[in-house]
Short mmCIF file of C-alpha atoms in Angstrom, two decimals:
data_model
loop_
_atom_site.label_atom_id
_atom_site.label_comp_id
_atom_site.label_asym_id
_atom_site.label_seq_id
_atom_site.Cartn_x
_atom_site.Cartn_y
_atom_site.Cartn_z
CA MET A 924 103.98 87.63 98.11
CA ASN A 925 100.99 89.29 96.47
CA LEU A 926 103.24 90.96 93.91
CA LEU A 927 106.44 89.75 92.24
CA LEU A 928 108.71 92.77 92.68
CA LEU A 929 111.44 93.09 90.03
CA GLU A 930 114.73 94.94 90.32
CA GLU A 931 116.97 96.19 87.49
CA ALA A 932 119.35 93.23 87.83
CA ASP A 933 116.50 90.81 87.05
CA PHE A 934 116.03 92.17 83.49
CA ILE A 935 117.74 90.41 80.59
CA SER A 936 115.92 92.63 78.09
CA ALA A 937 113.27 95.34 78.18
CA GLY A 938 110.34 92.93 78.63
CA ARG A 939 111.98 89.85 80.09
CA VAL A 940 113.32 88.87 83.50
CA VAL A 941 115.12 85.86 84.98
CA LEU A 942 114.78 84.94 88.68
CA HIS A 943 117.02 82.71 90.79
CA ASP A 944 116.47 83.65 94.40
CA ARG A 945 113.80 83.42 97.12
CA ARG A 946 111.23 84.59 94.57
CA LEU A 947 111.92 81.49 92.47
CA ALA A 948 111.53 79.31 95.58
CA HIS A 949 108.27 81.10 96.36
CA LEU A 950 106.96 80.49 92.82
CA HIS A 951 107.64 76.77 93.20
CA GLU A 952 106.67 76.22 96.83
CA VAL A 953 103.77 78.60 97.42
CA HIS A 954 102.36 79.42 93.98
CA ARG A 955 103.18 75.93 92.62
CA ALA A 956 103.67 77.85 89.40
CA ALA A 957 103.76 76.38 85.88
CA VAL A 958 104.74 77.68 82.45
CA GLY A 959 101.98 79.96 81.14
CA ASP A 960 100.88 81.17 84.59
CA ARG A 961 100.15 84.88 84.85
CA LEU A 962 101.32 86.84 87.88
CA ARG A 963 101.07 90.40 89.15
CA VAL A 964 104.46 92.04 88.87
CA GLY A 965 105.92 95.41 89.79
CA ARG A 966 109.08 97.21 88.79
CA LEU A 967 110.89 98.54 91.85
CA GLY A 968 110.42 102.29 91.76
CA GLY A 969 108.13 102.01 88.72
CA LEU A 970 104.80 100.68 87.49
CA LEU A 971 102.81 97.52 88.24
CA GLY A 972 101.81 95.06 85.53
CA GLU A 973 101.62 91.41 84.53
CA GLY A 974 104.17 88.66 84.03
CA VAL A 975 103.84 85.37 82.16
CA ILE A 976 106.08 82.43 83.06
CA GLU A 977 107.84 81.45 79.83
CA ARG A 978 110.37 78.92 81.18
CA LEU A 979 110.61 77.32 84.59
CA SER A 980 113.13 74.95 86.19
CA ALA A 981 114.52 74.25 89.64
CA GLU A 982 117.33 76.73 88.88
CA GLN A 983 115.52 79.66 87.30
CA ALA A 984 112.31 81.20 86.04
CA GLU A 985 112.06 83.35 82.93
CA LEU A 986 109.08 85.66 82.58
CA SER A 987 107.86 88.10 79.97
CA VAL A 988 106.63 91.22 81.72
CA SER A 989 104.72 94.38 80.90
CA PHE A 990 103.87 97.35 83.09
CA ASP A 991 100.88 99.65 82.79
CA GLN A 992 99.44 100.61 86.21
CA PRO A 993 100.60 103.12 88.79
CA PRO A 994 101.34 101.79 92.30
CA PRO A 995 98.92 102.72 95.11
CA ALA A 996 99.28 106.23 96.54
CA LYS A 997 101.48 106.73 99.59
CA LEU A 998 100.14 108.29 102.79
CA PRO A 999 100.80 112.05 103.23
CA LEU A 1000 103.04 111.30 106.18
CA THR A 1001 106.50 111.53 107.69
CA LEU A 1002 106.87 108.94 110.46
CA VAL A 1003 109.45 109.55 113.18
CA LEU A 1004 110.06 106.43 115.24
CA ALA A 1005 112.26 105.82 118.25
CA LEU A 1006 114.44 102.86 117.26
CA PRO A 1007 112.58 99.65 118.25
CA ARG A 1008 114.32 96.53 119.55
CA PRO A 1009 115.85 94.55 116.65
CA LYS A 1010 113.20 91.83 116.35
CA MET A 1011 110.45 94.44 116.29
CA LEU A 1012 112.46 96.64 113.93
CA ARG A 1013 112.36 94.06 111.14
CA ARG A 1014 108.59 93.77 111.34
CA VAL A 1015 108.22 97.54 111.59
CA PHE A 1016 110.10 97.97 108.29
CA GLN A 1017 107.67 95.55 106.64
CA THR A 1018 104.62 97.15 108.22
CA VAL A 1019 105.69 100.66 107.29
CA ALA A 1020 106.20 99.62 103.67
CA THR A 1021 102.89 97.73 103.60
CA LEU A 1022 100.92 100.66 105.00
CA GLY A 1023 102.31 103.13 102.45
CA VAL A 1024 104.52 105.30 104.65
CA PRO A 1025 106.75 107.27 102.23
CA LYS A 1026 109.37 108.41 104.75
CA LEU A 1027 110.53 106.83 108.01
CA ILE A 1028 113.00 108.58 110.29
CA LEU A 1029 114.54 106.43 113.05
CA VAL A 1030 115.71 108.43 116.05
CA ASN A 1031 117.32 107.80 119.39
CA SER A 1032 115.47 108.26 122.66
CA TYR A 1033 116.43 108.02 126.32
CA ARG A 1034 114.62 104.67 126.57
CA VAL A 1035 116.20 103.13 123.46
CA GLU A 1036 118.86 100.66 124.62
CA LYS A 1037 122.24 101.63 123.14
CA SER A 1038 122.80 98.05 121.93
CA PHE A 1039 119.84 98.35 119.54
CA TRP A 1040 121.92 100.62 117.30
CA GLN A 1041 124.39 97.75 116.73
CA THR A 1042 121.84 95.45 115.10
CA PRO A 1043 122.66 94.08 111.63
CA PHE A 1044 119.00 94.79 110.76
CA LEU A 1045 120.03 98.45 110.33
CA GLN A 1046 122.42 97.59 107.48
CA PRO A 1047 121.11 99.06 104.18
CA GLU A 1048 120.70 95.64 102.53
CA ALA A 1049 118.78 94.31 105.53
CA ILE A 1050 116.47 97.33 105.54
CA HIS A 1051 115.96 96.94 101.79
CA ALA A 1052 115.03 93.25 102.15
CA GLN A 1053 112.37 93.95 104.78
CA LEU A 1054 110.92 96.90 102.88
CA VAL A 1055 110.62 94.76 99.74
CA LEU A 1056 108.69 92.11 101.72
CA GLY A 1057 106.31 94.81 102.92
CA LEU A 1058 105.82 96.17 99.40
CA GLU A 1059 105.14 92.68 98.02
CA GLN A 1060 102.49 92.20 100.71
CA ALA A 1061 100.72 95.46 99.84
CA ARG A 1062 101.24 95.29 96.04
CA ASP A 1063 103.29 98.46 96.01
CA SER A 1064 106.47 99.09 94.04
CA VAL A 1065 107.94 102.23 95.62
CA LEU A 1066 110.37 101.93 98.53
CA PRO A 1067 109.88 104.18 101.53
CA GLN A 1068 112.82 106.45 102.29
CA VAL A 1069 114.51 105.45 105.58
CA VAL A 1070 116.61 108.05 107.40
CA ILE A 1071 118.67 107.31 110.52
CA GLU A 1072 119.10 110.18 112.99
CA LYS A 1073 121.07 108.82 115.90
CA ARG A 1074 120.89 112.02 117.96
CA LEU A 1075 117.42 113.26 118.83
CA LYS A 1076 118.26 116.77 120.02
CA PRO A 1077 119.97 118.15 116.89
CA PHE A 1078 117.37 116.42 114.72
CA ALA A 1079 114.45 117.84 116.71
CA GLU A 1080 115.98 121.33 116.92
CA ASP A 1081 117.57 121.73 113.51
CA ARG A 1082 115.67 119.58 111.00
CA LEU A 1083 112.30 118.54 112.42
CA PRO A 1084 110.75 122.06 112.49
CA ALA A 1085 111.18 122.41 108.71
CA LEU A 1086 109.91 118.84 108.09
CA ALA A 1087 106.84 119.44 110.24
CA SER A 1088 106.12 122.90 108.88
CA GLY A 1089 102.73 123.01 107.13
CA THR A 1090 101.78 119.56 108.45
CA LEU A 1091 99.73 118.39 111.40
CA GLY A 1092 102.46 117.52 113.93
CA LEU A 1093 101.58 114.73 116.36
CA VAL A 1094 103.28 112.57 118.98
CA GLY A 1095 101.60 109.28 119.91
CA HIS A 1096 101.93 109.25 123.70
CA PRO A 1097 99.81 107.66 126.43
CA GLY A 1098 98.43 110.15 128.94
CA PRO A 1099 95.89 112.92 129.48
CA TYR A 1100 96.11 114.23 125.91
CA PRO A 1101 93.53 114.74 123.16
CA ALA A 1102 92.49 111.60 121.29
CA CYS A 1103 94.32 110.97 118.01
CA PRO A 1104 92.26 112.75 115.31
CA ARG A 1105 90.43 110.72 112.68
CA ALA A 1106 90.39 110.94 108.88
CA VAL A 1107 92.52 114.06 108.63
CA ASP A 1108 92.82 115.80 105.27
CA THR A 1109 96.25 117.37 105.78
CA PRO A 1110 99.77 115.94 105.66
CA VAL A 1111 100.95 114.63 109.02
CA THR A 1112 104.26 114.40 110.84
CA LEU A 1113 103.86 111.70 113.49
CA ALA A 1114 106.38 110.66 116.14
CA ILE A 1115 106.02 107.37 118.04
CA GLY A 1116 108.15 106.64 121.09
CA PRO A 1117 110.03 103.59 122.35
CA GLU A 1118 108.70 100.91 124.69
CA GLY A 1119 108.24 102.81 127.92
CA GLY A 1120 107.48 106.02 126.02
CA TRP A 1121 109.25 109.33 125.51
CA ILE A 1122 110.57 111.11 128.60
CA PRO A 1123 109.17 114.60 129.41
CA TYR A 1124 112.29 116.33 128.05
CA GLU A 1125 111.73 114.61 124.70
CA ILE A 1126 108.05 115.53 124.64
CA ASP A 1127 109.19 119.15 125.15
CA LEU A 1128 111.74 118.90 122.33
CA LEU A 1129 109.15 117.46 119.95
CA GLY A 1130 106.60 120.07 121.06
CA LYS A 1131 109.00 122.90 120.24
CA ALA A 1132 109.33 121.40 116.75
CA GLY A 1133 105.54 121.54 116.36
CA LEU A 1134 104.54 117.99 117.36
CA ASN A 1135 101.84 117.75 120.03
CA PRO A 1136 100.85 114.64 122.04
CA VAL A 1137 97.75 112.62 121.19
CA GLN A 1138 96.65 109.34 122.75
CA MET A 1139 94.95 106.13 121.60
CA GLY A 1140 93.37 105.05 124.90
CA GLU A 1141 94.69 103.53 128.09
CA ARG A 1142 95.94 100.26 126.61
CA ILE A 1143 99.69 100.19 125.98
CA LEU A 1144 100.44 98.93 122.48
CA ARG A 1145 103.57 97.36 121.06
CA VAL A 1146 105.33 99.66 118.59
CA GLU A 1147 104.17 97.78 115.49
CA THR A 1148 100.57 97.76 116.73
CA ALA A 1149 100.72 101.44 117.66
CA VAL A 1150 102.02 102.39 114.20
CA THR A 1151 99.20 100.50 112.48
CA ALA A 1152 96.50 101.76 114.85
CA LEU A 1153 97.54 105.42 114.64
CA LEU A 1154 97.77 105.36 110.83
CA ALA A 1155 94.42 103.56 110.48
CA ARG A 1156 92.81 106.22 112.61
CA LEU A 1157 94.53 109.20 110.97
CA PHE A 1158 93.95 108.29 107.29
CA MET B 1032 105.47 93.20 130.61
CA ASN B 1033 103.71 96.41 131.63
CA LEU B 1034 101.67 94.51 134.21
CA LEU B 1035 102.56 91.54 136.42
CA LEU B 1036 99.57 89.26 135.89
CA LEU B 1037 98.85 86.90 138.79
CA GLU B 1038 96.96 83.61 138.68
CA GLU B 1039 95.30 81.75 141.57
CA ALA B 1040 98.22 79.33 141.92
CA ASP B 1041 100.59 82.23 142.65
CA PHE B 1042 98.82 83.15 145.90
CA ILE B 1043 100.15 81.80 149.18
CA SER B 1044 97.69 83.93 151.16
CA ALA B 1045 95.08 86.59 150.38
CA GLY B 1046 97.60 89.41 149.87
CA ARG B 1047 100.79 87.57 149.07
CA VAL B 1048 102.17 85.80 145.98
CA VAL B 1049 105.28 83.80 145.14
CA LEU B 1050 106.67 83.66 141.59
CA HIS B 1051 109.10 81.14 140.07
CA ASP B 1052 108.62 81.23 136.32
CA ARG B 1053 109.28 83.55 133.34
CA ARG B 1054 107.85 86.43 135.39
CA LEU B 1055 110.65 85.97 137.94
CA ALA B 1056 113.20 85.94 135.12
CA HIS B 1057 111.61 89.10 133.72
CA LEU B 1058 111.80 90.83 137.12
CA HIS B 1059 115.52 90.07 137.28
CA GLU B 1060 116.55 90.58 133.67
CA VAL B 1061 114.34 93.41 132.43
CA HIS B 1062 113.13 95.24 135.53
CA ARG B 1063 116.40 94.57 137.42
CA ALA B 1064 114.08 94.50 140.41
CA ALA B 1065 115.09 94.86 144.05
CA VAL B 1066 113.34 94.34 147.39
CA GLY B 1067 110.99 97.24 148.05
CA ASP B 1068 110.26 97.93 144.36
CA ARG B 1069 106.63 98.65 143.53
CA LEU B 1070 105.05 97.14 140.44
CA ARG B 1071 101.69 97.27 138.71
CA VAL B 1072 99.93 93.94 139.21
CA GLY B 1073 96.66 92.42 138.05
CA ARG B 1074 94.68 89.43 139.20
CA LEU B 1075 93.68 87.26 136.24
CA GLY B 1076 89.96 87.80 135.78
CA GLY B 1077 89.92 90.43 138.53
CA LEU B 1078 91.16 93.89 139.48
CA LEU B 1079 94.44 95.73 138.91
CA GLY B 1080 96.58 97.03 141.76
CA GLU B 1081 100.06 97.30 143.18
CA GLY B 1082 102.67 94.81 144.37
CA VAL B 1083 105.71 95.34 146.57
CA ILE B 1084 108.68 92.98 146.34
CA GLU B 1085 109.20 91.61 149.87
CA ARG B 1086 111.82 88.92 149.18
CA LEU B 1087 113.82 88.24 146.06
CA SER B 1088 116.30 85.50 145.11
CA ALA B 1089 117.39 83.69 141.97
CA GLU B 1090 114.77 81.01 142.76
CA GLN B 1091 111.72 83.05 143.70
CA ALA B 1092 110.12 86.41 144.35
CA GLU B 1093 107.60 87.07 147.10
CA LEU B 1094 105.34 90.09 146.77
CA SER B 1095 102.61 91.65 148.89
CA VAL B 1096 99.78 92.69 146.61
CA SER B 1097 96.59 94.72 146.77
CA PHE B 1098 93.94 95.32 144.14
CA ASP B 1099 91.70 98.35 143.74
CA GLN B 1100 91.23 99.37 140.08
CA PRO B 1101 89.03 97.91 137.36
CA PRO B 1102 90.78 96.71 134.18
CA PRO B 1103 90.26 98.76 130.99
CA ALA B 1104 86.95 98.27 129.18
CA LYS B 1105 86.78 95.70 126.39
CA LEU B 1106 85.67 96.63 122.88
CA PRO B 1107 81.98 95.95 122.05
CA LEU B 1108 83.03 93.35 119.52
CA THR B 1109 82.90 89.73 118.45
CA LEU B 1110 85.81 88.99 116.10
CA VAL B 1111 85.48 86.08 113.67
CA LEU B 1112 88.81 85.17 112.13
CA ALA B 1113 89.75 82.61 109.51
CA LEU B 1114 92.51 80.54 111.15
CA PRO B 1115 95.86 82.23 110.34
CA ARG B 1116 99.08 80.30 109.69
CA PRO B 1117 100.63 79.15 112.99
CA LYS B 1118 103.37 81.78 113.30
CA MET B 1119 100.84 84.54 112.67
CA LEU B 1120 98.30 82.86 114.97
CA ARG B 1121 100.51 83.31 118.03
CA ARG B 1122 100.92 87.01 117.39
CA VAL B 1123 97.23 87.39 116.62
CA PHE B 1124 96.33 85.94 120.05
CA GLN B 1125 98.59 88.54 121.67
CA THR B 1126 97.28 91.39 119.52
CA VAL B 1127 93.65 90.47 120.12
CA ALA B 1128 94.22 90.42 123.89
CA THR B 1129 96.17 93.70 123.78
CA LEU B 1130 93.49 95.50 121.77
CA GLY B 1131 90.69 94.47 124.14
CA VAL B 1132 88.74 92.02 121.98
CA PRO B 1133 86.43 90.13 124.40
CA LYS B 1134 85.55 87.23 122.10
CA LEU B 1135 87.50 85.64 119.25
CA ILE B 1136 85.99 82.91 117.09
CA LEU B 1137 88.44 81.01 114.85
CA VAL B 1138 86.80 79.49 111.77
CA ASN B 1139 87.81 77.47 108.77
CA SER B 1140 87.79 78.87 105.25
CA TYR B 1141 88.47 77.46 101.81
CA ARG B 1142 91.86 79.19 101.76
CA VAL B 1143 92.98 78.00 105.23
CA GLU B 1144 95.51 75.19 104.75
CA LYS B 1145 94.28 72.03 106.50
CA SER B 1146 97.63 71.60 108.22
CA PHE B 1147 97.12 74.84 110.16
CA TRP B 1148 94.54 73.09 112.33
CA GLN B 1149 97.24 70.69 113.59
CA THR B 1150 99.39 73.40 115.16
CA PRO B 1151 100.29 73.02 118.83
CA PHE B 1152 99.58 76.78 119.14
CA LEU B 1153 95.87 75.83 119.23
CA GLN B 1154 96.29 73.83 122.45
CA PRO B 1155 94.47 75.55 125.34
CA GLU B 1156 97.65 76.14 127.36
CA ALA B 1157 99.40 77.66 124.31
CA ILE B 1158 96.46 79.96 123.64
CA HIS B 1159 96.40 80.95 127.31
CA ALA B 1160 100.13 81.79 127.31
CA GLN B 1161 99.82 84.11 124.30
CA LEU B 1162 96.69 85.81 125.60
CA VAL B 1163 98.44 86.48 128.93
CA LEU B 1164 101.36 88.12 127.08
CA GLY B 1165 98.89 90.34 125.25
CA LEU B 1166 97.11 91.31 128.48
CA GLU B 1167 100.42 92.11 130.20
CA GLN B 1168 101.31 94.40 127.28
CA ALA B 1169 98.00 96.30 127.50
CA ARG B 1170 97.68 96.26 131.32
CA ASP B 1171 94.47 94.27 131.19
CA SER B 1172 93.53 91.36 133.46
CA VAL B 1173 90.57 89.75 131.68
CA LEU B 1174 91.18 86.97 129.18
CA PRO B 1175 89.33 87.09 125.86
CA GLN B 1176 87.11 84.10 125.20
CA VAL B 1177 88.45 81.99 122.31
CA VAL B 1178 86.05 79.69 120.44
CA ILE B 1179 87.13 77.25 117.74
CA GLU B 1180 84.59 76.53 114.98
CA LYS B 1181 86.26 74.18 112.55
CA ARG B 1182 83.35 74.14 110.08
CA LEU B 1183 82.32 77.48 108.63
CA LYS B 1184 78.95 76.53 107.11
CA PRO B 1185 77.16 75.25 110.23
CA PHE B 1186 78.66 78.08 112.26
CA ALA B 1187 77.59 80.75 109.75
CA GLU B 1188 74.12 79.24 109.29
CA ASP B 1189 73.25 78.09 112.81
CA ARG B 1190 75.11 80.27 115.31
CA LEU B 1191 76.41 83.42 113.62
CA PRO B 1192 72.97 84.99 112.91
CA ALA B 1193 72.15 85.06 116.64
CA LEU B 1194 75.63 86.35 117.53
CA ALA B 1195 75.40 89.13 114.95
CA SER B 1196 71.80 90.07 115.77
CA GLY B 1197 71.56 93.63 117.06
CA THR B 1198 75.17 94.37 116.08
CA LEU B 1199 76.76 96.04 113.06
CA GLY B 1200 77.86 93.00 111.04
CA LEU B 1201 80.96 93.52 108.89
CA VAL B 1202 83.39 91.48 106.79
CA GLY B 1203 86.80 92.99 106.10
CA HIS B 1204 87.30 92.18 102.41
CA PRO B 1205 89.28 93.92 99.65
CA GLY B 1206 87.16 95.01 96.69
CA PRO B 1207 84.54 97.48 95.48
CA TYR B 1208 82.80 97.74 98.86
CA PRO B 1209 82.01 100.64 101.18
CA ALA B 1210 84.92 101.88 103.29
CA CYS B 1211 85.08 100.49 106.82
CA PRO B 1212 83.04 102.89 108.99
CA ARG B 1213 84.77 105.03 111.61
CA ALA B 1214 84.07 105.55 115.31
CA VAL B 1215 80.89 103.49 115.42
CA ASP B 1216 78.74 103.65 118.54
CA THR B 1217 77.13 100.20 118.28
CA PRO B 1218 78.45 96.70 119.03
CA VAL B 1219 80.15 95.09 116.04
CA THR B 1220 80.51 91.56 114.70
CA LEU B 1221 83.54 91.60 112.39
CA ALA B 1222 84.84 88.75 110.22
CA ILE B 1223 88.35 88.83 108.73
CA GLY B 1224 89.40 86.31 106.09
CA PRO B 1225 92.53 84.27 105.48
CA GLU B 1226 95.52 85.27 103.36
CA GLY B 1227 94.06 85.31 99.85
CA GLY B 1228 90.66 86.34 101.21
CA TRP B 1229 87.26 84.70 101.53
CA ILE B 1230 85.85 83.00 98.43
CA PRO B 1231 82.53 84.33 97.00
CA TYR B 1232 80.57 81.43 98.53
CA GLU B 1233 81.86 82.39 101.97
CA ILE B 1234 81.03 86.07 101.44
CA ASP B 1235 77.48 84.89 100.62
CA LEU B 1236 77.31 82.73 103.75
CA LEU B 1237 78.50 85.60 105.96
CA GLY B 1238 76.13 88.00 104.20
CA LYS B 1239 73.14 85.74 104.95
CA ALA B 1240 74.19 85.85 108.64
CA GLY B 1241 74.11 89.67 108.52
CA LEU B 1242 77.78 90.49 107.86
CA ASN B 1243 78.42 92.83 104.93
CA PRO B 1244 81.77 93.54 103.22
CA VAL B 1245 83.75 96.69 103.92
CA GLN B 1246 87.23 97.57 102.66
CA MET B 1247 90.31 99.35 103.99
CA GLY B 1248 91.83 100.48 100.68
CA GLU B 1249 93.71 98.75 97.91
CA ARG B 1250 96.73 97.68 99.95
CA ILE B 1251 96.62 94.04 101.05
CA LEU B 1252 97.42 93.73 104.74
CA ARG B 1253 98.71 90.78 106.75
CA VAL B 1254 96.08 89.38 109.11
CA GLU B 1255 97.58 90.91 112.24
CA THR B 1256 97.86 94.32 110.58
CA ALA B 1257 94.31 94.07 109.19
CA VAL B 1258 92.90 93.24 112.65
CA THR B 1259 94.64 96.25 114.23
CA ALA B 1260 93.76 98.63 111.38
CA LEU B 1261 90.08 97.66 111.27
CA LEU B 1262 89.65 97.93 115.05
CA ALA B 1263 91.48 101.28 115.20
CA ARG B 1264 89.15 102.63 112.56
CA LEU B 1265 85.94 101.16 114.02
CA PHE B 1266 86.42 102.19 117.66
#
């Protein structure tokens, strides 16, 4: 937790917050915090700043807070991701938030197991919790937007062309394709497939929407690693 | 498991193996394998090739195997890493093997908690197990070398200068440093710090050994994410 991220419900007045939850436990157990300690804070959806611990007990922490710095810029990116398996999904939410992805669209794919869509990790509060962890890691205060598109075909045919219009449209896909470009200076729409990859029909669908395959070498990467590697190369 | 990785003990003759362990379970549960199925195989430390399932039961699988392709090239890199916390360490071993790092040196740092050195995940057989998982993911057959240097100062003063000689020496470190270079064409020696970063004394030590700080932007990344992002940018 490199940033103490504050939500509206934490505020008892304009410049004062009270914490009870895992953040309080973290202050005690990891920061070994004491009254008077100064901490980096952020207001969810707002600015970053500084907090001072005014009172501290086993039950709660009260901090005075002020905000004066903008959060780090987001990447100029829309990330389209075939739904990963649940354990990976949780980490992907964190990673996406940490890396500064502003918009994540989760889609179905032939190789996504149907059971993955039943995971409790897709509940809004579970998504929110993982995104917040990722923001705290990166010292960012602005949640990525997460959109769930359970059917790939209508998404790719009806909505993706407009999303990808005016951007560099890419699909991360192993094979005899051009290498992923480096240090691009345009907005990007990037689609990353499931374990096992997109099937040819899906590559066609994405291609018609303006997304063309690029590769990262012959090694097959886990989804989380592929997301990080592609974004580090692109931006 | 994108590759079935075979060790010497699996061979019952030159071109035949028998499996009993988690790989057998994986064949049944994930591949839903049947007699006659063909699978990508690799010989640990040797070539890649193809296996055919000749017999299959709940207790064992017998495959005929042949080997004819070289594994993918490793990166021209020595990676020096401050020991991560145990849970992260396991994933880092996998990631390092997947990405093609040939040599990983784990070092101490002021901000590494002493207890981390007690983790069972540093036992040779535990390291081996995680590296094998990473190789199977990437379809590689050659284990990275893992070296443990519990004391940073003698390592940085006595052994690191020779290791880094003739390479581009870099330290991933947040701050007012040059951006990590892209697509380098020389071998690299790269050091990545612990959560919380190297302390100034350590940056000095690494600098005297020829490793100079570079940054990846203002977002603070988890160790595993930082390793992937730096390597994707460098190579």
